[in-house]
Amino acid sequence: MTETASISLHTLRFADRAEGYHPSPVREVFEVSMQPNMISLAGGNPDLAGLPLERIADMAHSLISERGLEALQYGSGAGTPELQALVCEVMALEGIEADPENVQITSGSQMGLELITKLFCNPGDVILAEGPSYVGALGTFEGLQAEVVQVPMDEEGLVPGQLRAAIASLKAAGKTIKFLYTIPNFNNPAGTSLAVGRRQEIVDIARAEGIAIVEDNPYGLLSFDGSYKAALHTLDPENVIYLGSFSKIFSPGLRVGWVLAPAEVRKRLQLAAEATTICPSVLSQMLVESYISGFDWRQHVRDACRTYASRCQATLDALAEYMPAGTTWTRPTGGFFTWITLPEGISTEALLQPAIDSGVVFVPGSAFFAHAAGENQFRVAFSFESEESLREGIRRLGAAMATLA
Ligand SMILES: Cc1ncc(COP(=O)(O)O)c(C=O)c1O
């Protein structure tokens, strides 16, 4: 053994919290999805084929040649003032009135989730979330040693009565609940949206119980019929921290998202963000600014939504044709995902390898729960593959299922 290796063995002692980070089931299947001829129903990748690449290349060229000394320099920890203002215009589409000073730009909303959890949660504090919920958020919460308690949903989203019951039993057990994490629009992974009639009730429950709400809304603008639901933030701006992202409506590769929070929280977010990244990428922010202010991005979103709606329909049709009797699924009206419940007794974890062997990959339902659940469920992302591939993927899945018994 070399001296260096023996030193590392004796000195590299992980902190307790390192135990909380597990491989993300979605990232794990990412490599598999890259294999040739593999049909991926796994990742929530936006379809980028409709992006005006030449225009974006011109924008990037102008940025570097005309404003390179700014674009390639460190910038403000809060984000560029221009992007903070543009983000407010984007949020206004969903009825949010925001002051640019309350916007913290992040490297994707995933970073926002981590900053919020760091600022609010001590180890053992409870975060309420929908069951099922976004696997990346669950990973962050667990990594920072929060306890996740998931509240059942139905076709209309989070169930207010179940939320009340969960809060009551946690309080009776002496737990500290820090916030409710919710994805009210085109939920990842459920594909469902919180009914308009439930929104005020959920906001009222949280306020009455002294619990903040973290509203994660990367899919809100991806509505198939172009209608938007009022954000929870509009109902209680002081108690709802809102997360947005350009990942699903423009580009995940640029890593630009944001948090809208009350002034005091926004300042703390900046301090925590600076400790991690010093400042968000100025070049990425400026490219997003050029795209949003110099291109009809809303038309691009409308076009992309037409593609997603057709792919969603192709997926639902294929499910009807190839899934076993007794299977149910959600009927999304936007976003990237549908959530499938197979008859009891079929394990989607056991299905994964046979499915991969037959050339299709998906994420099993258990990934979307912090505690054992979702065994006979799985998520299908219809955002990325063509209608033909979605249909073929679900056919392969049905065939793999038939070999399980
Ligand atoms: C619900 C939800 N929140 C946050 C994220 C992270 O997005 P970003 O690329 O902005 O970090 C995702 C990505 O899939 C998501 O589905």
Short mmCIF file of N, CA and C and ligand atoms in Angstrom, two decimals, residues 44 107-111 113 134 137 181 183 187-188 216-219 244-248 252 255-257 337 379, ligand 1:
data_model
loop_
_atom_site.label_atom_id
_atom_site.label_comp_id
_atom_site.label_asym_id
_atom_site.label_seq_id
_atom_site.Cartn_x
_atom_site.Cartn_y
_atom_site.Cartn_z
N GLY A 44 -36.80 13.34 -16.26
CA GLY A 44 -37.68 14.45 -16.61
C GLY A 44 -36.94 15.43 -17.52
N SER A 107 -28.46 28.25 -8.94
CA SER A 107 -28.02 27.35 -10.02
C SER A 107 -29.04 26.22 -10.11
N GLY A 108 -30.20 26.51 -10.64
CA GLY A 108 -31.29 25.53 -10.70
C GLY A 108 -32.08 25.55 -9.40
N SER A 109 -33.34 25.12 -9.46
CA SER A 109 -34.14 25.18 -8.24
C SER A 109 -33.71 24.11 -7.24
N GLN A 110 -32.98 23.10 -7.72
CA GLN A 110 -32.44 22.12 -6.78
C GLN A 110 -31.57 22.81 -5.72
N MET A 111 -30.80 23.79 -6.17
CA MET A 111 -29.97 24.54 -5.21
C MET A 111 -30.85 25.32 -4.23
N LEU A 113 -33.73 24.44 -3.18
CA LEU A 113 -34.25 23.48 -2.19
C LEU A 113 -33.22 23.23 -1.10
N TYR A 134 -41.06 14.55 -5.35
CA TYR A 134 -39.85 14.67 -6.19
C TYR A 134 -38.64 14.04 -5.50
N ALA A 137 -35.82 16.28 -4.17
CA ALA A 137 -36.11 17.00 -2.94
C ALA A 137 -35.95 16.06 -1.75
N TYR A 181 -43.54 20.98 1.88
CA TYR A 181 -42.96 21.07 0.54
C TYR A 181 -44.00 20.55 -0.44
N ILE A 183 -45.55 20.48 -4.68
CA ILE A 183 -45.42 20.75 -6.13
C ILE A 183 -46.86 20.80 -6.65
N ASN A 187 -47.55 17.76 -10.84
CA ASN A 187 -46.63 17.20 -9.83
C ASN A 187 -45.65 16.19 -10.41
N ASN A 188 -44.44 16.26 -9.94
CA ASN A 188 -43.44 15.24 -10.21
C ASN A 188 -43.38 14.36 -8.97
N ASP A 216 -42.85 24.48 -5.00
CA ASP A 216 -41.87 24.19 -6.06
C ASP A 216 -42.64 24.09 -7.37
N ASN A 217 -42.35 25.01 -8.28
CA ASN A 217 -43.22 25.11 -9.46
C ASN A 217 -42.46 25.16 -10.79
N PRO A 218 -41.66 24.13 -11.10
CA PRO A 218 -40.94 24.21 -12.38
C PRO A 218 -41.81 23.91 -13.60
N TYR A 219 -43.01 23.31 -13.38
CA TYR A 219 -43.82 22.86 -14.52
C TYR A 219 -45.06 23.72 -14.76
N GLY A 244 -38.79 28.66 -8.65
CA GLY A 244 -39.03 28.57 -10.09
C GLY A 244 -37.75 28.16 -10.80
N SER A 245 -37.89 27.83 -12.08
CA SER A 245 -36.73 27.32 -12.81
C SER A 245 -36.88 27.56 -14.31
N PHE A 246 -35.76 27.79 -14.98
CA PHE A 246 -35.77 27.84 -16.44
C PHE A 246 -35.48 26.47 -17.05
N SER A 247 -35.28 25.45 -16.18
CA SER A 247 -34.87 24.14 -16.70
C SER A 247 -35.89 23.51 -17.62
N LYS A 248 -37.16 23.61 -17.28
CA LYS A 248 -38.16 22.87 -18.06
C LYS A 248 -38.76 23.72 -19.18
N PRO A 252 -32.18 23.00 -19.05
CA PRO A 252 -31.64 22.57 -17.75
C PRO A 252 -30.12 22.68 -17.69
N ARG A 255 -28.52 25.72 -15.92
CA ARG A 255 -28.63 25.70 -14.45
C ARG A 255 -29.02 27.08 -13.90
N VAL A 256 -30.18 27.55 -14.28
CA VAL A 256 -30.67 28.81 -13.73
C VAL A 256 -32.08 28.62 -13.18
N GLY A 257 -32.22 28.88 -11.91
CA GLY A 257 -33.53 28.86 -11.26
C GLY A 257 -33.61 30.04 -10.30
N PHE A 337 -45.14 14.07 -16.58
CA PHE A 337 -45.22 12.73 -15.99
C PHE A 337 -46.64 12.20 -15.83
N ARG A 379 -43.28 5.74 -12.27
CA ARG A 379 -43.47 7.00 -12.99
C ARG A 379 -43.08 6.81 -14.44
C1 LIG B 1 -40.26 19.21 -8.86
C2 LIG B 1 -38.87 19.56 -9.24
N1 LIG B 1 -38.21 20.46 -8.52
C3 LIG B 1 -36.95 20.82 -8.81
C4 LIG B 1 -36.29 20.23 -9.87
C5 LIG B 1 -34.86 20.65 -10.14
O1 LIG B 1 -34.84 21.50 -11.23
P1 LIG B 1 -33.58 22.39 -11.62
O2 LIG B 1 -33.07 21.84 -12.90
O3 LIG B 1 -34.13 23.78 -11.73
O4 LIG B 1 -32.57 22.29 -10.51
C6 LIG B 1 -36.93 19.28 -10.66
C7 LIG B 1 -36.22 18.61 -11.76
O5 LIG B 1 -36.61 17.60 -12.28
C8 LIG B 1 -38.26 18.94 -10.33
O6 LIG B 1 -38.95 18.04 -11.04
#
